[in-house]
Amino acid sequence: MTAIWAHRGSRLRAPENTMPAFELAVAEGADGIELDVHLTADGRLVVCHDPTVTLLDGSTALIRDLTFDAVRGVDLGNETSGAVGIPELHDVFELLAPTSLVLNIEVKNGPILYAGIEEAVIAAHRASGMAERIVYSSFNHLTLVALREREPSAAIAPLYEEALVDPWAYVLHMGANAAHPYYPTLGLPGMIEGFAAAGVAVRAWTVNDEADMRALIGAGIDAIVTDDPTAALKVRAEFD
């Protein structure tokens, strides 16, 4: 059965990458949550998509140049949600550890680079209380290899947007557990079949059109990452 992972939480119904969005994804029945992490100047892992944030005075700053307290003070809320702050990765672990959900952590490390982010991620991994349900992805594949070198049990999956030749071979070569491709690349001839033949799990992002959901779930891929987990769960129910 294709798993449904909520992209940055249930981001159509709450500010993305915030605790309300993650709490909604759990309540809606998602099988997993995808989020993004950056490293603050004082070595804390925070959940945010972009490398910059807008401060209270209207200026922008890089997360890597700010302390955790400064990042924590940023308000991501809107008129509906009210004030909502940027969570620390530890906050998400506390939410998900008692559940069965998978947590897909996209490690941001480029073009803005974070010295020491691999060490910080692995330290958090070991203290998470849910290490066996964490998958690390990144567009920086060297970062994924570095994570695996530091923690051989860590599950890693390269993200990619453009089509690759025999991507399953690349995934196996780098010692990864799965591929996380941009979903249109799976429409090329032989792609889904190639992953299946190689025994490589494939989880596609970001799938929001119900026809695309239906096609990928029907093809039996391992997971889809979506902004609308409720819609995806309804589509998946058609296959029960």
PDB file of C-alpha atoms in Angstrom, residues 6-226:
ATOM      1  CA  ALA A   6       2.285  15.196   4.428  1.00  0.00           C
ATOM      2  CA  HIS A   7       4.593  17.726   2.757  1.00  0.00           C
ATOM      3  CA  ARG A   8       5.684  20.223   5.435  1.00  0.00           C
ATOM      4  CA  GLY A   9       2.699  18.992   7.422  1.00  0.00           C
ATOM      5  CA  SER A  10      -0.884  19.639   6.397  1.00  0.00           C
ATOM      6  CA  ARG A  11       0.227  22.899   4.809  1.00  0.00           C
ATOM      7  CA  LEU A  12      -3.050  23.714   3.051  1.00  0.00           C
ATOM      8  CA  ARG A  13      -4.753  24.017   6.442  1.00  0.00           C
ATOM      9  CA  ALA A  14      -2.027  25.492   8.655  1.00  0.00           C
ATOM     10  CA  PRO A  15       1.239  27.391   8.175  1.00  0.00           C
ATOM     11  CA  GLU A  16       3.777  25.001   6.680  1.00  0.00           C
ATOM     12  CA  ASN A  17       6.504  23.413   8.780  1.00  0.00           C
ATOM     13  CA  THR A  18       4.826  24.415  12.042  1.00  0.00           C
ATOM     14  CA  MET A  19       3.511  22.361  14.924  1.00  0.00           C
ATOM     15  CA  PRO A  20      -0.146  23.055  13.997  1.00  0.00           C
ATOM     16  CA  ALA A  21       0.535  21.718  10.488  1.00  0.00           C
ATOM     17  CA  PHE A  22       2.186  18.604  11.892  1.00  0.00           C
ATOM     18  CA  GLU A  23      -0.568  18.059  14.451  1.00  0.00           C
ATOM     19  CA  LEU A  24      -3.177  18.313  11.688  1.00  0.00           C
ATOM     20  CA  ALA A  25      -1.312  15.772   9.563  1.00  0.00           C
ATOM     21  CA  VAL A  26      -1.378  13.324  12.457  1.00  0.00           C
ATOM     22  CA  ALA A  27      -5.086  13.950  13.058  1.00  0.00           C
ATOM     23  CA  GLU A  28      -5.909  13.560   9.369  1.00  0.00           C
ATOM     24  CA  GLY A  29      -4.337  10.111   9.270  1.00  0.00           C
ATOM     25  CA  ALA A  30      -1.164  10.702   7.264  1.00  0.00           C
ATOM     26  CA  ASP A  31       1.352   7.857   7.346  1.00  0.00           C
ATOM     27  CA  GLY A  32       4.302  10.216   7.518  1.00  0.00           C
ATOM     28  CA  ILE A  33       5.441  13.820   7.614  1.00  0.00           C
ATOM     29  CA  GLU A  34       8.093  15.531   5.507  1.00  0.00           C
ATOM     30  CA  LEU A  35       9.905  18.599   6.837  1.00  0.00           C
ATOM     31  CA  ASP A  36      13.067  20.648   6.314  1.00  0.00           C
ATOM     32  CA  VAL A  37      15.838  21.423   8.799  1.00  0.00           C
ATOM     33  CA  HIS A  38      18.465  24.161   9.058  1.00  0.00           C
ATOM     34  CA  LEU A  39      21.171  24.794  11.656  1.00  0.00           C
ATOM     35  CA  THR A  40      21.257  27.974  13.755  1.00  0.00           C
ATOM     36  CA  ALA A  41      24.405  29.875  14.681  1.00  0.00           C
ATOM     37  CA  ASP A  42      24.360  28.219  18.110  1.00  0.00           C
ATOM     38  CA  GLY A  43      23.948  24.694  16.757  1.00  0.00           C
ATOM     39  CA  ARG A  44      20.204  24.060  17.061  1.00  0.00           C
ATOM     40  CA  LEU A  45      18.196  22.277  14.369  1.00  0.00           C
ATOM     41  CA  VAL A  46      15.102  24.236  13.388  1.00  0.00           C
ATOM     42  CA  VAL A  47      12.280  23.359  11.018  1.00  0.00           C
ATOM     43  CA  CYS A  48      11.897  25.780   8.133  1.00  0.00           C
ATOM     44  CA  HIS A  49      11.905  25.509   4.347  1.00  0.00           C
ATOM     45  CA  ASP A  50      13.838  28.626   3.372  1.00  0.00           C
ATOM     46  CA  PRO A  51      17.356  29.514   4.559  1.00  0.00           C
ATOM     47  CA  THR A  52      16.203  33.030   5.455  1.00  0.00           C
ATOM     48  CA  VAL A  53      13.561  34.374   7.820  1.00  0.00           C
ATOM     49  CA  THR A  54      11.864  37.743   8.174  1.00  0.00           C
ATOM     50  CA  LEU A  55      12.507  39.344  11.541  1.00  0.00           C
ATOM     51  CA  LEU A  56      10.121  41.534  13.517  1.00  0.00           C
ATOM     52  CA  ASP A  57      11.685  44.706  12.120  1.00  0.00           C
ATOM     53  CA  GLY A  58      10.986  43.528   8.561  1.00  0.00           C
ATOM     54  CA  SER A  59      14.597  42.690   7.725  1.00  0.00           C
ATOM     55  CA  THR A  60      15.664  39.277   6.492  1.00  0.00           C
ATOM     56  CA  ALA A  61      18.495  37.176   7.845  1.00  0.00           C
ATOM     57  CA  LEU A  62      20.049  33.787   7.248  1.00  0.00           C
ATOM     58  CA  ILE A  63      19.118  31.158   9.807  1.00  0.00           C
ATOM     59  CA  ARG A  64      22.767  30.140  10.037  1.00  0.00           C
ATOM     60  CA  ASP A  65      23.613  33.652  11.278  1.00  0.00           C
ATOM     61  CA  LEU A  66      20.916  33.750  13.969  1.00  0.00           C
ATOM     62  CA  THR A  67      20.703  32.234  17.422  1.00  0.00           C
ATOM     63  CA  PHE A  68      17.957  29.778  18.212  1.00  0.00           C
ATOM     64  CA  ASP A  69      16.173  32.376  20.349  1.00  0.00           C
ATOM     65  CA  ALA A  70      16.139  34.827  17.437  1.00  0.00           C
ATOM     66  CA  VAL A  71      14.725  32.211  15.065  1.00  0.00           C
ATOM     67  CA  ARG A  72      12.190  31.100  17.650  1.00  0.00           C
ATOM     68  CA  GLY A  73      10.855  34.655  17.791  1.00  0.00           C
ATOM     69  CA  VAL A  74       9.856  34.679  14.114  1.00  0.00           C
ATOM     70  CA  ASP A  75       6.079  34.570  13.604  1.00  0.00           C
ATOM     71  CA  LEU A  76       4.856  32.365  10.736  1.00  0.00           C
ATOM     72  CA  GLY A  77       1.187  32.762  11.587  1.00  0.00           C
ATOM     73  CA  ASN A  78      -1.640  34.208   9.543  1.00  0.00           C
ATOM     74  CA  GLU A  79      -5.104  35.623  10.242  1.00  0.00           C
ATOM     75  CA  THR A  80      -6.550  32.138  10.625  1.00  0.00           C
ATOM     76  CA  SER A  81      -3.818  30.501  12.675  1.00  0.00           C
ATOM     77  CA  GLY A  82      -2.748  33.347  14.908  1.00  0.00           C
ATOM     78  CA  ALA A  83       0.863  33.562  16.054  1.00  0.00           C
ATOM     79  CA  VAL A  84       2.905  30.459  15.216  1.00  0.00           C
ATOM     80  CA  GLY A  85       6.635  30.068  15.754  1.00  0.00           C
ATOM     81  CA  ILE A  86       9.354  28.066  14.056  1.00  0.00           C
ATOM     82  CA  PRO A  87       9.720  24.710  15.817  1.00  0.00           C
ATOM     83  CA  GLU A  88      12.883  23.000  16.899  1.00  0.00           C
ATOM     84  CA  LEU A  89      13.317  19.496  15.468  1.00  0.00           C
ATOM     85  CA  HIS A  90      13.102  18.139  19.015  1.00  0.00           C
ATOM     86  CA  ASP A  91       9.514  19.441  19.230  1.00  0.00           C
ATOM     87  CA  VAL A  92       8.533  17.280  16.268  1.00  0.00           C
ATOM     88  CA  PHE A  93      10.184  14.219  17.788  1.00  0.00           C
ATOM     89  CA  GLU A  94       8.101  14.714  20.931  1.00  0.00           C
ATOM     90  CA  LEU A  95       4.925  14.877  18.836  1.00  0.00           C
ATOM     91  CA  LEU A  96       5.653  11.866  16.646  1.00  0.00           C
ATOM     92  CA  ALA A  97       7.535   9.498  18.952  1.00  0.00           C
ATOM     93  CA  PRO A  98       4.306   8.093  20.493  1.00  0.00           C
ATOM     94  CA  THR A  99       2.769   7.563  17.026  1.00  0.00           C
ATOM     95  CA  SER A 100       3.556   5.179  14.176  1.00  0.00           C
ATOM     96  CA  LEU A 101       4.257   7.931  11.634  1.00  0.00           C
ATOM     97  CA  VAL A 102       7.434   8.048   9.576  1.00  0.00           C
ATOM     98  CA  LEU A 103       9.388  11.306   9.684  1.00  0.00           C
ATOM     99  CA  ASN A 104      11.148  12.342   6.476  1.00  0.00           C
ATOM    100  CA  ILE A 105      13.745  14.977   7.339  1.00  0.00           C
ATOM    101  CA  GLU A 106      15.097  16.935   4.388  1.00  0.00           C
ATOM    102  CA  VAL A 107      18.523  18.156   5.445  1.00  0.00           C
ATOM    103  CA  LYS A 108      19.155  21.554   3.894  1.00  0.00           C
ATOM    104  CA  ASN A 109      22.805  22.013   2.998  1.00  0.00           C
ATOM    105  CA  GLY A 110      23.157  24.071  -0.157  1.00  0.00           C
ATOM    106  CA  PRO A 111      23.505  26.531  -1.693  1.00  0.00           C
ATOM    107  CA  ILE A 112      23.673  27.939   1.869  1.00  0.00           C
ATOM    108  CA  LEU A 113      26.055  25.546   3.609  1.00  0.00           C
ATOM    109  CA  TYR A 114      26.007  24.549   7.278  1.00  0.00           C
ATOM    110  CA  ALA A 115      29.276  23.430   8.817  1.00  0.00           C
ATOM    111  CA  GLY A 116      28.572  20.628  11.265  1.00  0.00           C
ATOM    112  CA  ILE A 117      24.976  19.953  10.269  1.00  0.00           C
ATOM    113  CA  GLU A 118      25.648  16.232   9.803  1.00  0.00           C
ATOM    114  CA  GLU A 119      26.946  15.901  13.360  1.00  0.00           C
ATOM    115  CA  ALA A 120      23.974  17.848  14.719  1.00  0.00           C
ATOM    116  CA  VAL A 121      21.506  15.709  12.789  1.00  0.00           C
ATOM    117  CA  ILE A 122      23.015  12.437  13.970  1.00  0.00           C
ATOM    118  CA  ALA A 123      23.091  13.611  17.591  1.00  0.00           C
ATOM    119  CA  ALA A 124      19.400  14.482  17.289  1.00  0.00           C
ATOM    120  CA  HIS A 125      18.723  11.158  15.551  1.00  0.00           C
ATOM    121  CA  ARG A 126      20.189   9.179  18.422  1.00  0.00           C
ATOM    122  CA  ALA A 127      18.166  11.135  20.989  1.00  0.00           C
ATOM    123  CA  SER A 128      14.916  11.157  19.006  1.00  0.00           C
ATOM    124  CA  GLY A 129      13.183   8.139  20.507  1.00  0.00           C
ATOM    125  CA  MET A 130      12.027   7.176  16.999  1.00  0.00           C
ATOM    126  CA  ALA A 131      15.252   6.613  15.042  1.00  0.00           C
ATOM    127  CA  GLU A 132      13.874   3.548  13.264  1.00  0.00           C
ATOM    128  CA  ARG A 133      11.106   5.690  11.718  1.00  0.00           C
ATOM    129  CA  ILE A 134      13.276   8.510  10.382  1.00  0.00           C
ATOM    130  CA  VAL A 135      14.284   8.865   6.730  1.00  0.00           C
ATOM    131  CA  TYR A 136      16.819  11.505   5.695  1.00  0.00           C
ATOM    132  CA  SER A 137      16.628  13.097   2.266  1.00  0.00           C
ATOM    133  CA  SER A 138      18.555  15.923   0.647  1.00  0.00           C
ATOM    134  CA  PHE A 139      19.473  17.416  -2.692  1.00  0.00           C
ATOM    135  CA  ASN A 140      23.033  17.393  -1.308  1.00  0.00           C
ATOM    136  CA  HIS A 141      23.824  13.729  -1.746  1.00  0.00           C
ATOM    137  CA  LEU A 142      27.255  14.129  -0.155  1.00  0.00           C
ATOM    138  CA  THR A 143      25.472  15.160   3.036  1.00  0.00           C
ATOM    139  CA  LEU A 144      23.455  11.939   2.929  1.00  0.00           C
ATOM    140  CA  VAL A 145      26.611   9.864   2.531  1.00  0.00           C
ATOM    141  CA  ALA A 146      28.165  11.774   5.439  1.00  0.00           C
ATOM    142  CA  LEU A 147      25.138  10.980   7.603  1.00  0.00           C
ATOM    143  CA  ARG A 148      25.440   7.292   6.771  1.00  0.00           C
ATOM    144  CA  GLU A 149      29.156   7.318   7.579  1.00  0.00           C
ATOM    145  CA  ARG A 150      28.382   8.745  11.015  1.00  0.00           C
ATOM    146  CA  GLU A 151      25.405   6.466  11.668  1.00  0.00           C
ATOM    147  CA  PRO A 152      25.327   3.292   9.533  1.00  0.00           C
ATOM    148  CA  SER A 153      21.734   2.542  10.551  1.00  0.00           C
ATOM    149  CA  ALA A 154      20.401   5.890   9.268  1.00  0.00           C
ATOM    150  CA  ALA A 155      17.986   5.560   6.339  1.00  0.00           C
ATOM    151  CA  ILE A 156      18.891   7.890   3.466  1.00  0.00           C
ATOM    152  CA  ALA A 157      17.181   8.754   0.175  1.00  0.00           C
ATOM    153  CA  PRO A 158      18.476  11.188  -2.466  1.00  0.00           C
ATOM    154  CA  LEU A 159      16.147  13.886  -3.732  1.00  0.00           C
ATOM    155  CA  TYR A 160      16.319  14.771  -7.420  1.00  0.00           C
ATOM    156  CA  GLU A 161      14.258  16.864  -9.818  1.00  0.00           C
ATOM    157  CA  GLU A 162      15.579  16.070 -13.292  1.00  0.00           C
ATOM    158  CA  ALA A 163      15.382  12.593 -14.794  1.00  0.00           C
ATOM    159  CA  LEU A 164      18.410  10.360 -14.278  1.00  0.00           C
ATOM    160  CA  VAL A 165      19.652   7.409 -16.305  1.00  0.00           C
ATOM    161  CA  ASP A 166      18.962   4.235 -14.309  1.00  0.00           C
ATOM    162  CA  PRO A 167      18.381   6.119 -11.040  1.00  0.00           C
ATOM    163  CA  TRP A 168      17.970   2.856  -9.142  1.00  0.00           C
ATOM    164  CA  ALA A 169      21.596   2.015  -9.962  1.00  0.00           C
ATOM    165  CA  TYR A 170      22.704   5.381  -8.591  1.00  0.00           C
ATOM    166  CA  VAL A 171      20.698   4.847  -5.403  1.00  0.00           C
ATOM    167  CA  LEU A 172      22.277   1.442  -4.877  1.00  0.00           C
ATOM    168  CA  HIS A 173      25.741   2.795  -5.676  1.00  0.00           C
ATOM    169  CA  MET A 174      25.516   5.440  -2.955  1.00  0.00           C
ATOM    170  CA  GLY A 175      24.161   2.923  -0.474  1.00  0.00           C
ATOM    171  CA  ALA A 176      20.803   4.629  -0.079  1.00  0.00           C
ATOM    172  CA  ASN A 177      17.564   2.969   1.005  1.00  0.00           C
ATOM    173  CA  ALA A 178      15.219   4.642  -1.485  1.00  0.00           C
ATOM    174  CA  ALA A 179      14.841   7.324  -4.149  1.00  0.00           C
ATOM    175  CA  HIS A 180      12.839  10.535  -3.733  1.00  0.00           C
ATOM    176  CA  PRO A 181      12.233  11.794  -7.295  1.00  0.00           C
ATOM    177  CA  TYR A 182      10.112  14.651  -8.573  1.00  0.00           C
ATOM    178  CA  TYR A 183       6.995  12.753  -9.617  1.00  0.00           C
ATOM    179  CA  PRO A 184       6.914  13.648 -13.373  1.00  0.00           C
ATOM    180  CA  THR A 185      10.187  11.758 -13.884  1.00  0.00           C
ATOM    181  CA  LEU A 186       8.342   8.546 -13.028  1.00  0.00           C
ATOM    182  CA  GLY A 187       6.206   8.970 -16.146  1.00  0.00           C
ATOM    183  CA  LEU A 188       9.161   8.175 -18.384  1.00  0.00           C
ATOM    184  CA  PRO A 189       9.126   4.693 -19.952  1.00  0.00           C
ATOM    185  CA  GLY A 190      10.390   1.954 -17.675  1.00  0.00           C
ATOM    186  CA  MET A 191      11.058   4.114 -14.619  1.00  0.00           C
ATOM    187  CA  ILE A 192       8.672   2.566 -12.112  1.00  0.00           C
ATOM    188  CA  GLU A 193       9.399  -0.900 -13.496  1.00  0.00           C
ATOM    189  CA  GLY A 194      13.145  -0.281 -13.177  1.00  0.00           C
ATOM    190  CA  PHE A 195      12.877   0.645  -9.520  1.00  0.00           C
ATOM    191  CA  ALA A 196      10.729  -2.411  -8.853  1.00  0.00           C
ATOM    192  CA  ALA A 197      13.122  -4.752 -10.648  1.00  0.00           C
ATOM    193  CA  ALA A 198      16.065  -3.363  -8.678  1.00  0.00           C
ATOM    194  CA  GLY A 199      14.187  -3.635  -5.384  1.00  0.00           C
ATOM    195  CA  VAL A 200      14.604   0.086  -4.683  1.00  0.00           C
ATOM    196  CA  ALA A 201      11.798   1.902  -2.869  1.00  0.00           C
ATOM    197  CA  VAL A 202      10.516   5.031  -4.599  1.00  0.00           C
ATOM    198  CA  ARG A 203       8.692   7.924  -2.944  1.00  0.00           C
ATOM    199  CA  ALA A 204       7.552  10.750  -5.207  1.00  0.00           C
ATOM    200  CA  TRP A 205       7.140  14.471  -4.471  1.00  0.00           C
ATOM    201  CA  THR A 206       5.083  16.690  -4.535  1.00  0.00           C
ATOM    202  CA  VAL A 207       1.883  15.046  -5.802  1.00  0.00           C
ATOM    203  CA  ASN A 208      -1.207  17.252  -5.502  1.00  0.00           C
ATOM    204  CA  ASP A 209      -3.361  16.395  -8.518  1.00  0.00           C
ATOM    205  CA  GLU A 210      -5.778  13.560  -7.804  1.00  0.00           C
ATOM    206  CA  ALA A 211      -5.265  12.012 -11.238  1.00  0.00           C
ATOM    207  CA  ASP A 212      -1.516  11.850 -10.587  1.00  0.00           C
ATOM    208  CA  MET A 213      -2.144  10.411  -7.132  1.00  0.00           C
ATOM    209  CA  ARG A 214      -4.371   7.761  -8.651  1.00  0.00           C
ATOM    210  CA  ALA A 215      -1.814   6.816 -11.287  1.00  0.00           C
ATOM    211  CA  LEU A 216       1.083   6.537  -8.849  1.00  0.00           C
ATOM    212  CA  ILE A 217      -0.884   4.683  -6.190  1.00  0.00           C
ATOM    213  CA  GLY A 218      -2.186   2.361  -8.898  1.00  0.00           C
ATOM    214  CA  ALA A 219       1.389   1.743 -10.023  1.00  0.00           C
ATOM    215  CA  GLY A 220       2.250   0.709  -6.473  1.00  0.00           C
ATOM    216  CA  ILE A 221       5.018   3.158  -5.610  1.00  0.00           C
ATOM    217  CA  ASP A 222       6.039   3.147  -1.973  1.00  0.00           C
ATOM    218  CA  ALA A 223       4.939   6.649  -0.958  1.00  0.00           C
ATOM    219  CA  ILE A 224       3.735   9.972  -2.266  1.00  0.00           C
ATOM    220  CA  VAL A 225       4.566  13.276  -0.612  1.00  0.00           C
ATOM    221  CA  THR A 226       1.652  15.685  -0.896  1.00  0.00           C
TER     222      THR A 226
END
